[in-house]
Every structure is written in C-alpha cells, then in structure tokens.
Amino acid sequence: MRQKKNKMSSHSINSTRILWLLIGLALGVSFANLAVGNRHLLSTQQIRRESPEKTTERHRRKATGRLHRKATNSHVVNSNNHKTPKVQILRNHGVKTEHNHRISHLDIGNTDNDNQQVYDGELITQMLKGEKPFPESSNNANNNEHALRLKYKPGTLHMTHAEALQHCFVNTTHYAGHITDRPASLVSLSEHYKLIYRNIPKSSSSSARHAMKDFLEGEDYRLKHDDMEVKVHEQGYSMITFVREPLNRFYSSYDEAYFRMGPWMGGGSIVRDKPRVRQAYLRNKYRVDKYPYLYEGLKSIEDFRPMYCPADVLENGHFLDCNQYQSIDDGTLSHRFEQFVRDYSGLDPFDIHLNMQMGNLVFPTGEPFPVTAIYNATLAESGWQKVAKERGVTIPDGEMTHGRKITRRFNVSKVSRETNRKICKILALDYCCLNIELPAECRGGLEQDGDDDALYCSMERRNAETMKYALEPLVIHPWSDP
C-alpha cells in the first residue's frame, strides 16, 4: 500500500511540474506577442507620421547602415508622386534670378562626362523636378554614370532659392572653414507663431532679429539641429531666412571683418571695457597674420579713422558719425582689399562674417537645413511685412530701421573687374546653391571673349559614396570649386 501511495505521490508531483511548465510557456508566448504588437504599433505610427518619400529614404539608408535625415515637411506629394518643395516665397521677393523661357537644348546630344555644353536653366529645372529624365552617360559600360555633369549658368533655374537649396551638395571637406561643426545653430524662435528665423551675418540679420522680437514674439536661441528637424518636419514650424547678393555681401563682410580684426582690438579705447572682445581678437589674430599688408602702418583706431572718415567729422569727436558718411579712402584701403582677394583662397576666412551664406544653411554633414522660404535681404522690410501678414501681424512702413547702416570704409568704386570676378568664383557655392544670377561685373562679355574660366554650375546624379548627405537624387553645386 505504501509503495502504491509513493507511486501516486510521485505521479502527482510530476503532473504539477508539467502544469507549471505549460503555464510558463503560455505566459512567455503572451508576453512575446504583446512586445511584437507594441513594436508593430510604434512602427505603424511612425510610418503614418512620415511621408512616402521619408519612409523610402529611411529604408534605403538602413540598407546601407546609415539613417539619413530626409526633409519631408518642406515637400508635398502630388498625384504623380512628384516632390515639390512647399515654400512661401514669391519670385519677386527673392534675389535676382536670370530666366530664359526658351529651352535651347531639348536634345542632350553628347553625354560624355566632360560635356562642356551649357544647358538652359529651364531644362535643368525640369530634370531636377522629375519632369524630364536625366540623360544616360555614354560611359555606362565603365560604371561612370555618376560622373556625367550638365553645365548651366547661375540664377537660370526656374526655382525659388529655397527649392534650389534642397538640391545642393556641399563638400564639407573642401568648405570646412565655412561650416561650424556644432550641434546647434543661432536662430530667432517664435513658439507662438511656430516660426524659426535662421540668422546669417551681413544679410539684414539685425533687422530680422528686431522683427522677430518686436512683432513676432521671437527670442534668440541656440537651436539643436535634432530639435530643428522635429519642429519643421513633425510640429508644423516654418523656417525662413534672408540672403543677399553674394558679391555685394562680400564687400560688407570684408569691411566688418577688417574692423573686427584690426590691431586696435588688442588694446585701446575701443576694448577698454570689452575684455571678451579683446580675448577673442587675441585668440584669432593668427588668422590675419598671413596678410601683413592689411594693417601696415596702423596700430590704433586713431591711425585708421583718418583713412576713411572726413576730417570735420573727426574734429567734432563724434566718431560713430563716421559710419554715416561716404568714405574718403584715396585707394589705399581698396588696394589692400584687392591684394587680399588675390591672396585669399576662399576656404579659410579669418572672421565669421566672411563665411559664405551657404555655410549658415547646412548641418555639419553638409545636408541642407529644412528651410521653407528664403527672402531678399535687400528688400528686408517688404519681406518681413509679408511674413508677418501671413500670421495676422502688421509691421508698419519704416519700422525696419534697426539694422546697422554703416557705409563701407574702403572705396568700392576703385575695385577692378578682375577682382570682382575672383570674388564671384570664390562665392560660387552661394550663387549655384541659392540660384542667384551673377552680377554684371562677373558675367558681362565672358562668353563673347572666349573666356573658358567663367563661372558655371553643375547638375548631376547624387553619388551614394561621395554625396551621401545630399537630399535629392539629382544635385547641384559649382562646376569648379575655388
């Protein structure tokens, strides 16, 4: 009997163990299904938030081991699945662009990689927008299709500045001196109006910050780049900026940089109560040491002012008034400017004001900021009035006077055409990626003279290896970098 009881007890224990084992397996399967369901739900929600273009791009980047930021909120998808950047800028609000409404080269003809034919901007635009196919290279057999480039003139695209920006490729190794390697950028941010203004020095930035603060409830802010993308792509913010004709801006940028890096910033009345300014100068002085002629014979601000400021103004002691008068430069300062341009590579600016505008509109990777509208800094008041009106705010005429109206200290009229052309070549990235027409000084008569060194832009297929942070399958950039 005892033997039978032991046998029954052992059988009961085994049954209990099996029961608990089955319960454990059932719970494990339930938890696994719950986790999978949650992951599927999160994935579905994420896909719903993203446009088809971003989802496709995300899968493509994952396949190559890179998650790429793809601009989505700045694009809308039409019935033909063609991406059209959603911008608020009107064409007559932008910096001047050159339009030729006649397509001169519908037949691409020679598709060699070094094709020197100059194509019409409208045809290039149609390819960028997907309305016409990009031609196949005759060297496809050699796997060089990415090397095919089409040449066109700056400012001839039938696109706004913001649209062109999204197609830009920036070689961050080549232009490293113009791009700040930081995780955040200075903006004016209005949470109330969901508006981000990206600050660009010497492009009406003082007036812009005044408009944002006094009329649109904006505050200066160091906006993290990840937060910038979330605000624009997911939270419905608009991001705007103002750009200036590059050659004209370079004059002002140099003038500002020259003053900021002068020897008077190392000591004297100007920096007596500004220790941080003096420290910044001493840290960066080495940048101008390679141009010793810039400040030859100048040790103090008292040595510098008589070179550009009228004597009667100096006698009154109202030195700030010097900035309101035409420069009396006899050519000494402009000659030093020209010598600087001859020696300047365009790649190592000695002051932040000499950074190209494009350097302020890209992430450290070279990927363009998600800018939705770009306005002309020369027409800042009308541009800001338009921005405000779209948000139900009125900016009265004459209110945009907070910018620093400073006349240039060197005589620009004495600058040669050759110097201006060199400057335009240095600034090719701005002209091409912002779709701005070349000024007459850099454009007139070049082709008629048979000048092979004229400034052109390039359009080509995005190379997955060398252009991995470019946003679009077709990209634009200078035909020749400085």
Tab-separated table of C-alpha atoms in Angstrom:
chain	number	residue	atom	x	y	z
A	1	MET	CA	0.000	0.000	0.000
A	2	ARG	CA	2.846	2.347	0.959
A	3	GLN	CA	4.504	1.534	-2.341
A	4	LYS	CA	1.314	2.458	-4.170
A	5	LYS	CA	0.983	5.713	-2.264
A	6	ASN	CA	4.577	6.665	-3.091
A	7	LYS	CA	3.920	5.880	-6.697
A	8	MET	CA	0.781	8.064	-6.732
A	9	SER	CA	2.620	10.923	-4.937
A	10	SER	CA	5.444	10.840	-7.465
A	11	HIS	CA	2.919	10.898	-10.298
A	12	SER	CA	1.160	13.909	-8.694
A	13	ILE	CA	4.437	15.841	-8.365
A	14	ASN	CA	5.304	15.189	-11.995
A	15	SER	CA	1.864	16.342	-13.084
A	16	THR	CA	2.242	19.555	-11.082
A	17	ARG	CA	5.626	20.251	-12.643
A	18	ILE	CA	4.246	19.715	-16.128
A	19	LEU	CA	1.310	22.021	-15.346
A	20	TRP	CA	3.601	24.841	-14.174
A	21	LEU	CA	5.822	24.328	-17.199
A	22	LEU	CA	2.821	24.697	-19.516
A	23	ILE	CA	1.682	27.828	-17.672
A	24	GLY	CA	5.182	29.318	-18.003
A	25	LEU	CA	5.261	28.618	-21.715
A	26	ALA	CA	1.842	30.175	-22.181
A	27	LEU	CA	2.875	33.333	-20.320
A	28	GLY	CA	6.076	33.574	-22.353
A	29	VAL	CA	4.191	33.354	-25.627
A	30	SER	CA	1.719	36.010	-24.426
A	31	PHE	CA	4.467	38.448	-23.462
A	32	ALA	CA	6.256	37.861	-26.749
A	33	ASN	CA	3.086	38.575	-28.721
A	34	LEU	CA	2.485	41.716	-26.665
A	35	ALA	CA	6.020	43.004	-27.371
A	36	VAL	CA	5.705	42.281	-31.077
A	37	GLY	CA	2.340	44.006	-31.137
A	38	ASN	CA	3.747	47.092	-29.442
A	39	ARG	CA	6.654	47.260	-31.843
A	40	HIS	CA	4.296	46.910	-34.771
A	41	LEU	CA	2.080	49.680	-33.366
A	42	LEU	CA	5.018	52.038	-32.874
A	43	SER	CA	6.331	51.236	-36.333
A	44	THR	CA	2.906	51.845	-37.851
A	45	GLN	CA	2.547	55.168	-36.033
A	46	GLN	CA	5.987	56.243	-37.207
A	47	ILE	CA	5.206	55.338	-40.809
A	48	ARG	CA	1.943	57.249	-40.611
A	49	ARG	CA	3.785	60.339	-39.414
A	50	GLU	CA	6.264	60.163	-42.275
A	51	SER	CA	5.660	60.898	-45.920
A	52	PRO	CA	6.219	58.125	-48.513
A	53	GLU	CA	9.480	59.821	-49.531
A	54	LYS	CA	10.880	59.747	-45.998
A	55	THR	CA	9.842	56.130	-45.434
A	56	THR	CA	11.501	55.033	-48.670
A	57	GLU	CA	14.632	57.023	-47.871
A	58	ARG	CA	14.766	55.634	-44.328
A	59	HIS	CA	14.639	52.023	-45.592
A	60	ARG	CA	17.289	52.789	-48.217
A	61	ARG	CA	19.633	54.323	-45.646
A	62	LYS	CA	19.114	51.433	-43.236
A	63	ALA	CA	20.092	49.045	-46.003
A	64	THR	CA	23.449	50.802	-46.241
A	65	GLY	CA	23.884	51.185	-42.499
A	66	ARG	CA	23.103	54.920	-42.352
A	67	LEU	CA	19.965	56.657	-41.126
A	68	HIS	CA	19.669	59.821	-43.212
A	69	ARG	CA	17.632	62.899	-42.325
A	70	LYS	CA	15.243	63.354	-45.235
A	71	ALA	CA	13.344	66.638	-45.460
A	72	THR	CA	9.625	65.906	-45.500
A	73	ASN	CA	7.613	68.822	-44.221
A	74	SER	CA	9.212	71.056	-46.813
A	75	HIS	CA	7.761	68.825	-49.546
A	76	VAL	CA	4.250	67.916	-50.606
A	77	VAL	CA	3.381	64.972	-52.802
A	78	ASN	CA	1.065	65.448	-55.753
A	79	SER	CA	-0.914	62.848	-57.661
A	80	ASN	CA	2.103	61.987	-59.801
A	81	ASN	CA	4.268	61.356	-56.718
A	82	HIS	CA	6.491	64.241	-57.786
A	83	LYS	CA	8.098	66.108	-54.900
A	84	THR	CA	7.539	69.832	-54.947
A	85	PRO	CA	9.133	71.894	-52.146
A	86	LYS	CA	6.493	73.817	-50.239
A	87	VAL	CA	7.833	77.352	-49.992
A	88	GLN	CA	6.176	80.641	-49.198
A	89	ILE	CA	8.464	82.928	-51.152
A	90	LEU	CA	7.225	84.795	-54.205
A	91	ARG	CA	9.710	85.003	-57.047
A	92	ASN	CA	9.807	88.800	-56.975
A	93	HIS	CA	10.726	88.675	-53.289
A	94	GLY	CA	13.956	86.804	-53.986
A	95	VAL	CA	17.437	87.868	-55.008
A	96	LYS	CA	17.555	88.362	-58.774
A	97	THR	CA	17.496	85.244	-60.925
A	98	GLU	CA	18.046	85.042	-64.663
A	99	HIS	CA	15.312	83.365	-66.710
A	100	ASN	CA	15.321	82.253	-70.308
A	101	HIS	CA	11.884	80.851	-71.085
A	102	ARG	CA	13.125	79.170	-74.247
A	103	ILE	CA	14.549	75.663	-73.948
A	104	SER	CA	17.590	75.761	-76.170
A	105	HIS	CA	18.791	72.158	-75.802
A	106	LEU	CA	15.961	69.634	-75.690
A	107	ASP	CA	18.303	67.116	-77.306
A	108	ILE	CA	21.112	66.448	-74.849
A	109	GLY	CA	23.418	65.249	-77.576
A	110	ASN	CA	26.912	64.422	-76.340
A	111	THR	CA	26.785	62.813	-72.895
A	112	ASP	CA	30.471	62.461	-72.236
A	113	ASN	CA	31.430	63.057	-68.618
A	114	ASP	CA	33.262	66.274	-69.531
A	115	ASN	CA	30.386	67.636	-71.571
A	116	GLN	CA	31.132	71.372	-71.993
A	117	GLN	CA	27.768	72.289	-73.482
A	118	VAL	CA	25.913	74.980	-71.482
A	119	TYR	CA	22.316	73.915	-70.894
A	120	ASP	CA	19.265	76.052	-70.479
A	121	GLY	CA	18.104	76.579	-66.911
A	122	GLU	CA	14.552	75.519	-67.701
A	123	LEU	CA	15.699	72.126	-68.969
A	124	ILE	CA	17.855	71.628	-65.871
A	125	THR	CA	14.852	72.573	-63.723
A	126	GLN	CA	12.619	70.037	-65.453
A	127	MET	CA	15.158	67.304	-64.731
A	128	LEU	CA	15.502	68.359	-61.085
A	129	LYS	CA	11.712	68.230	-60.705
A	130	GLY	CA	11.465	64.853	-62.408
A	131	GLU	CA	9.557	66.194	-65.403
A	132	LYS	CA	12.304	65.088	-67.796
A	133	PRO	CA	14.724	62.180	-67.371
A	134	PHE	CA	18.381	62.706	-66.634
A	135	PRO	CA	20.407	61.526	-69.672
A	136	GLU	CA	22.340	58.303	-69.552
A	137	SER	CA	26.091	58.602	-69.840
A	138	SER	CA	27.856	57.127	-72.839
A	139	ASN	CA	30.301	55.643	-70.327
A	140	ASN	CA	27.758	53.455	-68.555
A	141	ALA	CA	29.773	50.433	-69.523
A	142	ASN	CA	32.578	51.739	-67.331
A	143	ASN	CA	30.225	52.375	-64.389
A	144	ASN	CA	30.917	56.098	-64.563
A	145	GLU	CA	27.335	57.258	-64.900
A	146	HIS	CA	27.629	59.354	-61.731
A	147	ALA	CA	30.412	61.360	-63.348
A	148	LEU	CA	28.123	62.844	-66.006
A	149	ARG	CA	27.619	66.558	-65.276
A	150	LEU	CA	25.467	69.127	-67.027
A	151	LYS	CA	26.673	72.725	-67.040
A	152	TYR	CA	24.377	75.756	-66.650
A	153	LYS	CA	24.534	79.419	-65.638
A	154	PRO	CA	23.882	80.568	-62.048
A	155	GLY	CA	20.432	82.038	-61.478
A	156	THR	CA	18.788	80.401	-64.503
A	157	LEU	CA	16.840	77.683	-62.685
A	158	HIS	CA	13.072	78.141	-62.615
A	159	MET	CA	13.118	77.553	-58.881
A	160	THR	CA	12.992	79.663	-55.765
A	161	HIS	CA	16.067	79.934	-53.565
A	162	ALA	CA	14.560	77.522	-51.023
A	163	GLU	CA	13.811	74.915	-53.695
A	164	ALA	CA	17.337	75.115	-55.119
A	165	LEU	CA	18.834	74.817	-51.626
A	166	GLN	CA	17.284	71.381	-51.130
A	167	HIS	CA	19.154	70.079	-54.208
A	168	CYS	CA	22.517	71.445	-53.079
A	169	PHE	CA	25.553	69.273	-52.464
A	170	VAL	CA	28.218	70.787	-50.222
A	171	ASN	CA	31.634	69.166	-49.998
A	172	THR	CA	32.224	69.609	-46.264
A	173	THR	CA	35.880	68.633	-46.504
A	174	HIS	CA	36.567	71.337	-49.080
A	175	TYR	CA	34.407	74.004	-47.392
A	176	ALA	CA	35.202	73.058	-43.783
A	177	GLY	CA	36.342	76.606	-42.990
A	178	HIS	CA	32.849	77.946	-43.729
A	179	ILE	CA	30.828	75.377	-41.769
A	180	THR	CA	30.581	75.395	-37.985
A	181	ASP	CA	30.910	71.929	-36.505
A	182	ARG	CA	28.366	72.366	-33.713
A	183	PRO	CA	25.161	70.503	-32.784
A	184	ALA	CA	23.150	73.762	-32.643
A	185	SER	CA	22.720	76.986	-34.622
A	186	LEU	CA	21.730	80.536	-33.696
A	187	VAL	CA	18.127	81.310	-34.626
A	188	SER	CA	15.292	83.556	-33.575
A	189	LEU	CA	12.492	81.295	-32.423
A	190	SER	CA	8.818	82.147	-32.073
A	191	GLU	CA	6.932	79.356	-30.335
A	192	HIS	CA	3.667	81.271	-30.628
A	193	TYR	CA	3.803	81.645	-34.414
A	194	LYS	CA	5.757	78.411	-34.990
A	195	LEU	CA	8.432	80.339	-36.848
A	196	ILE	CA	12.205	79.866	-36.995
A	197	TYR	CA	14.434	82.536	-38.490
A	198	ARG	CA	17.969	81.377	-39.304
A	199	ASN	CA	20.487	84.112	-38.709
A	200	ILE	CA	23.044	84.882	-41.487
A	201	PRO	CA	25.577	87.660	-40.670
A	202	LYS	CA	25.619	90.651	-43.053
A	203	SER	CA	22.283	89.618	-44.578
A	204	SER	CA	19.967	92.015	-42.735
A	205	SER	CA	20.260	89.903	-39.583
A	206	SER	CA	19.933	92.865	-37.175
A	207	SER	CA	16.662	93.966	-38.782
A	208	ALA	CA	15.429	90.387	-38.790
A	209	ARG	CA	16.040	89.873	-35.097
A	210	HIS	CA	14.223	93.147	-34.426
A	211	ALA	CA	11.222	91.980	-36.468
A	212	MET	CA	11.131	88.633	-34.692
A	213	LYS	CA	11.409	90.134	-31.207
A	214	ASP	CA	9.155	93.186	-31.539
A	215	PHE	CA	6.437	91.818	-33.811
A	216	LEU	CA	6.514	88.016	-33.811
A	217	GLU	CA	7.352	87.152	-30.184
A	218	GLY	CA	10.703	85.654	-31.147
A	219	GLU	CA	13.786	85.219	-28.980
A	220	ASP	CA	17.409	84.490	-29.852
A	221	TYR	CA	18.074	80.839	-29.238
A	222	ARG	CA	20.704	78.154	-29.854
A	223	LEU	CA	18.509	75.551	-31.503
A	224	LYS	CA	19.778	71.988	-31.521
A	225	HIS	CA	19.774	70.532	-35.002
A	226	ASP	CA	17.739	67.498	-33.996
A	227	ASP	CA	15.120	69.795	-32.450
A	228	MET	CA	15.140	71.917	-35.608
A	229	GLU	CA	14.174	68.926	-37.710
A	230	VAL	CA	11.477	67.816	-35.287
A	231	LYS	CA	9.922	71.283	-35.247
A	232	VAL	CA	9.875	71.628	-39.034
A	233	HIS	CA	9.118	68.043	-40.062
A	234	GLU	CA	6.750	66.989	-37.279
A	235	GLN	CA	5.419	70.053	-35.448
A	236	GLY	CA	4.486	72.298	-38.357
A	237	TYR	CA	7.059	75.069	-37.876
A	238	SER	CA	8.189	77.233	-40.802
A	239	MET	CA	11.880	78.020	-41.170
A	240	ILE	CA	12.878	81.149	-43.071
A	241	THR	CA	15.987	83.160	-43.786
A	242	PHE	CA	17.128	86.166	-45.806
A	243	VAL	CA	20.022	86.086	-48.277
A	244	ARG	CA	21.951	88.839	-50.013
A	245	GLU	CA	23.589	89.182	-53.419
A	246	PRO	CA	26.930	87.420	-52.682
A	247	LEU	CA	29.358	89.948	-54.227
A	248	ASN	CA	27.674	92.880	-52.504
A	249	ARG	CA	27.634	90.980	-49.231
A	250	PHE	CA	31.348	90.145	-49.557
A	251	TYR	CA	32.196	93.859	-49.608
A	252	SER	CA	30.305	94.388	-46.359
A	253	SER	CA	31.617	91.166	-44.823
A	254	TYR	CA	35.226	92.113	-45.507
A	255	ASP	CA	34.679	95.640	-44.179
A	256	GLU	CA	33.219	94.242	-40.940
A	257	ALA	CA	35.912	91.583	-40.612
A	258	TYR	CA	38.683	94.131	-41.289
A	259	PHE	CA	37.444	96.338	-38.459
A	260	ARG	CA	36.956	93.440	-36.034
A	261	MET	CA	40.445	92.014	-36.601
A	262	GLY	CA	42.355	95.311	-36.567
A	263	PRO	CA	45.222	95.814	-34.071
A	264	TRP	CA	43.030	98.312	-32.173
A	265	MET	CA	41.072	95.327	-30.883
A	266	GLY	CA	44.116	94.211	-28.910
A	267	GLY	CA	44.075	97.300	-26.687
A	268	GLY	CA	42.979	100.913	-26.540
A	269	SER	CA	39.744	102.812	-26.066
A	270	ILE	CA	37.533	100.509	-28.130
A	271	VAL	CA	38.093	97.409	-25.991
A	272	ARG	CA	38.872	99.049	-22.649
A	273	ASP	CA	35.538	97.871	-21.217
A	274	LYS	CA	35.164	94.831	-23.507
A	275	PRO	CA	37.548	92.137	-22.214
A	276	ARG	CA	35.791	89.343	-24.111
A	277	VAL	CA	36.192	91.172	-27.417
A	278	ARG	CA	39.880	91.648	-26.711
A	279	GLN	CA	40.320	87.985	-25.770
A	280	ALA	CA	38.536	86.862	-28.932
A	281	TYR	CA	40.831	89.047	-31.023
A	282	LEU	CA	43.977	87.674	-29.373
A	283	ARG	CA	42.764	84.095	-29.921
A	284	ASN	CA	42.161	84.642	-33.631
A	285	LYS	CA	44.876	87.146	-34.538
A	286	TYR	CA	46.934	84.405	-36.187
A	287	ARG	CA	44.291	84.193	-38.921
A	288	VAL	CA	45.218	87.616	-40.324
A	289	ASP	CA	48.943	87.332	-39.758
A	290	LYS	CA	49.269	85.781	-43.219
A	291	TYR	CA	48.110	89.118	-44.691
A	292	PRO	CA	50.589	91.545	-43.059
A	293	TYR	CA	49.881	94.340	-45.573
A	294	LEU	CA	46.267	94.711	-44.380
A	295	TYR	CA	47.188	96.775	-41.330
A	296	GLU	CA	50.533	98.132	-42.433
A	297	GLY	CA	51.299	101.367	-40.560
A	298	LEU	CA	48.211	101.017	-38.343
A	299	LYS	CA	48.482	100.500	-34.610
A	300	SER	CA	45.426	102.188	-33.171
A	301	ILE	CA	41.935	103.239	-34.180
A	302	GLU	CA	43.216	106.820	-34.277
A	303	ASP	CA	45.535	105.761	-37.116
A	304	PHE	CA	42.695	104.098	-39.009
A	305	ARG	CA	39.854	106.627	-38.846
A	306	PRO	CA	41.515	109.398	-40.909
A	307	MET	CA	41.842	106.928	-43.804
A	308	TYR	CA	38.074	106.830	-44.347
A	309	CYS	CA	36.366	109.470	-42.158
A	310	PRO	CA	36.065	113.183	-43.177
A	311	ALA	CA	38.281	115.486	-41.116
A	312	ASP	CA	35.435	117.769	-39.990
A	313	VAL	CA	33.579	114.793	-38.509
A	314	LEU	CA	36.676	113.705	-36.623
A	315	GLU	CA	37.144	117.219	-35.264
A	316	ASN	CA	33.685	117.115	-33.703
A	317	GLY	CA	34.649	113.980	-31.813
A	318	HIS	CA	31.503	112.139	-32.907
A	319	PHE	CA	33.351	109.103	-34.174
A	320	LEU	CA	30.264	106.952	-34.691
A	321	ASP	CA	29.084	109.517	-37.244
A	322	CYS	CA	31.965	108.405	-39.467
A	323	ASN	CA	29.851	105.388	-40.412
A	324	GLN	CA	27.199	107.645	-41.962
A	325	TYR	CA	29.492	109.438	-44.407
A	326	GLN	CA	30.947	108.445	-47.763
A	327	SER	CA	34.454	107.060	-47.335
A	328	ILE	CA	37.327	109.395	-48.245
A	329	ASP	CA	39.585	106.409	-48.967
A	330	ASP	CA	42.097	107.538	-51.584
A	331	GLY	CA	42.585	103.984	-52.795
A	332	THR	CA	44.909	102.785	-50.044
A	333	LEU	CA	42.265	100.677	-48.322
A	334	SER	CA	40.750	99.416	-51.572
A	335	HIS	CA	44.227	98.443	-52.816
A	336	ARG	CA	44.735	96.366	-49.674
A	337	PHE	CA	41.340	94.786	-50.239
A	338	GLU	CA	42.295	93.796	-53.791
A	339	GLN	CA	45.607	92.373	-52.630
A	340	PHE	CA	43.752	90.322	-50.032
A	341	VAL	CA	41.369	88.939	-52.682
A	342	ARG	CA	44.327	87.947	-54.872
A	343	ASP	CA	45.885	86.024	-51.971
A	344	TYR	CA	42.670	84.633	-50.482
A	345	SER	CA	41.818	81.032	-51.369
A	346	GLY	CA	38.212	81.484	-50.306
A	347	LEU	CA	38.479	78.489	-47.988
A	348	ASP	CA	39.986	79.890	-44.779
A	349	PRO	CA	38.031	83.026	-43.729
A	350	PHE	CA	39.732	84.976	-40.949
A	351	ASP	CA	36.402	86.098	-39.447
A	352	ILE	CA	32.930	84.572	-39.257
A	353	HIS	CA	31.495	87.430	-41.326
A	354	LEU	CA	33.485	86.136	-44.315
A	355	ASN	CA	31.771	82.750	-44.143
A	356	MET	CA	29.610	82.071	-47.183
A	357	GLN	CA	25.849	82.221	-46.728
A	358	MET	CA	25.580	78.521	-47.580
A	359	GLY	CA	27.798	77.727	-44.607
A	360	ASN	CA	24.981	79.045	-42.401
A	361	LEU	CA	22.325	76.910	-44.120
A	362	VAL	CA	23.680	73.385	-43.757
A	363	PHE	CA	24.267	70.878	-40.989
A	364	PRO	CA	27.892	69.912	-40.221
A	365	THR	CA	27.376	66.983	-42.608
A	366	GLY	CA	26.596	69.386	-45.468
A	367	GLU	CA	22.926	68.405	-45.588
A	368	PRO	CA	20.746	71.494	-46.203
A	369	PHE	CA	18.649	72.910	-43.362
A	370	PRO	CA	14.876	72.356	-43.794
A	371	VAL	CA	14.318	75.954	-44.916
A	372	THR	CA	10.800	76.568	-46.238
A	373	ALA	CA	11.193	80.143	-47.528
A	374	ILE	CA	14.085	82.464	-48.439
A	375	TYR	CA	13.719	86.219	-48.894
A	376	ASN	CA	15.861	89.014	-50.298
A	377	ALA	CA	17.812	90.844	-47.586
A	378	THR	CA	17.923	93.978	-49.755
A	379	LEU	CA	14.114	94.093	-49.525
A	380	ALA	CA	14.010	93.151	-45.856
A	381	GLU	CA	11.107	95.411	-44.875
A	382	SER	CA	8.687	94.141	-47.537
A	383	GLY	CA	9.837	90.572	-46.866
A	384	TRP	CA	9.134	90.806	-43.148
A	385	GLN	CA	5.840	92.568	-43.767
A	386	LYS	CA	4.812	89.580	-45.913
A	387	VAL	CA	5.959	87.088	-43.262
A	388	ALA	CA	4.032	88.993	-40.577
A	389	LYS	CA	0.890	89.424	-42.687
A	390	GLU	CA	0.662	85.670	-43.262
A	391	ARG	CA	0.464	85.330	-39.476
A	392	GLY	CA	-2.071	88.100	-38.918
A	393	VAL	CA	0.501	90.660	-37.762
A	394	THR	CA	1.136	94.120	-39.246
A	395	ILE	CA	4.583	95.700	-39.473
A	396	PRO	CA	4.136	99.413	-40.333
A	397	ASP	CA	6.254	101.028	-43.042
A	398	GLY	CA	9.508	102.479	-41.745
A	399	GLU	CA	9.791	100.105	-38.785
A	400	MET	CA	12.692	98.108	-40.216
A	401	THR	CA	15.389	100.657	-39.381
A	402	HIS	CA	17.203	98.728	-36.675
A	403	GLY	CA	19.918	97.397	-38.955
A	404	ARG	CA	23.363	98.931	-38.707
A	405	LYS	CA	23.538	101.352	-41.613
A	406	ILE	CA	27.296	101.567	-41.985
A	407	THR	CA	28.959	102.843	-45.141
A	408	ARG	CA	31.931	100.866	-46.331
A	409	ARG	CA	35.273	102.168	-45.163
A	410	PHE	CA	37.115	101.269	-48.355
A	411	ASN	CA	36.304	102.754	-51.769
A	412	VAL	CA	34.442	100.032	-53.675
A	413	SER	CA	34.416	102.093	-56.876
A	414	LYS	CA	38.169	101.553	-57.191
A	415	VAL	CA	37.857	97.755	-57.171
A	416	SER	CA	38.732	96.237	-60.551
A	417	ARG	CA	36.572	93.928	-62.637
A	418	GLU	CA	39.236	91.247	-62.324
A	419	THR	CA	38.974	91.389	-58.537
A	420	ASN	CA	35.188	91.188	-58.655
A	421	ARG	CA	35.352	88.135	-60.899
A	422	LYS	CA	37.733	86.427	-58.474
A	423	ILE	CA	35.282	87.129	-55.634
A	424	CYS	CA	32.391	85.643	-57.621
A	425	LYS	CA	34.392	82.468	-58.219
A	426	ILE	CA	35.160	82.252	-54.506
A	427	LEU	CA	31.423	82.549	-53.810
A	428	ALA	CA	30.329	80.052	-56.477
A	429	LEU	CA	28.648	77.859	-53.864
A	430	ASP	CA	26.288	80.696	-52.893
A	431	TYR	CA	25.477	81.589	-56.496
A	432	CYS	CA	24.748	77.993	-57.540
A	433	CYS	CA	23.030	76.553	-54.478
A	434	LEU	CA	20.857	79.625	-53.872
A	435	ASN	CA	20.103	80.106	-57.591
A	436	ILE	CA	21.300	83.722	-57.741
A	437	GLU	CA	22.183	85.442	-61.001
A	438	LEU	CA	25.734	86.639	-61.460
A	439	PRO	CA	26.188	90.428	-61.299
A	440	ALA	CA	27.232	92.264	-64.456
A	441	GLU	CA	30.804	92.601	-63.159
A	442	CYS	CA	31.186	88.828	-63.191
A	443	ARG	CA	29.068	87.969	-66.196
A	444	GLY	CA	29.308	90.583	-68.930
A	445	GLY	CA	31.024	89.592	-72.149
A	446	LEU	CA	32.729	86.492	-70.801
A	447	GLU	CA	31.430	84.077	-73.429
A	448	GLN	CA	31.892	86.582	-76.255
A	449	ASP	CA	35.506	86.979	-75.184
A	450	GLY	CA	36.010	83.236	-75.323
A	451	ASP	CA	36.746	83.113	-71.591
A	452	ASP	CA	36.867	79.466	-70.511
A	453	ASP	CA	37.228	80.489	-66.871
A	454	ALA	CA	33.660	81.778	-66.469
A	455	LEU	CA	31.549	80.742	-63.501
A	456	TYR	CA	29.079	77.901	-64.097
A	457	CYS	CA	27.032	75.487	-62.030
A	458	SER	CA	26.833	71.706	-62.324
A	459	MET	CA	23.924	69.285	-62.082
A	460	GLU	CA	24.492	65.552	-61.768
A	461	ARG	CA	23.238	62.375	-60.189
A	462	ARG	CA	23.806	62.005	-56.475
A	463	ASN	CA	26.768	59.714	-55.821
A	464	ALA	CA	25.902	57.420	-52.895
A	465	GLU	CA	29.535	57.237	-51.811
A	466	THR	CA	30.803	60.809	-52.160
A	467	MET	CA	27.487	62.680	-51.702
A	468	LYS	CA	25.811	60.539	-49.060
A	469	TYR	CA	24.290	63.516	-47.195
A	470	ALA	CA	22.748	65.190	-50.231
A	471	LEU	CA	18.945	65.034	-50.066
A	472	GLU	CA	17.853	64.590	-53.675
A	473	PRO	CA	18.720	62.075	-56.427
A	474	LEU	CA	19.895	64.991	-58.622
A	475	VAL	CA	22.190	67.557	-57.037
A	476	ILE	CA	23.598	70.982	-57.901
A	477	HIS	CA	26.919	72.584	-56.974
A	478	PRO	CA	29.619	74.753	-58.586
A	479	TRP	CA	31.156	73.479	-61.793
A	480	SER	CA	34.554	74.352	-60.295
A	481	ASP	CA	35.198	74.901	-56.578
A	482	PRO	CA	37.657	77.625	-55.513
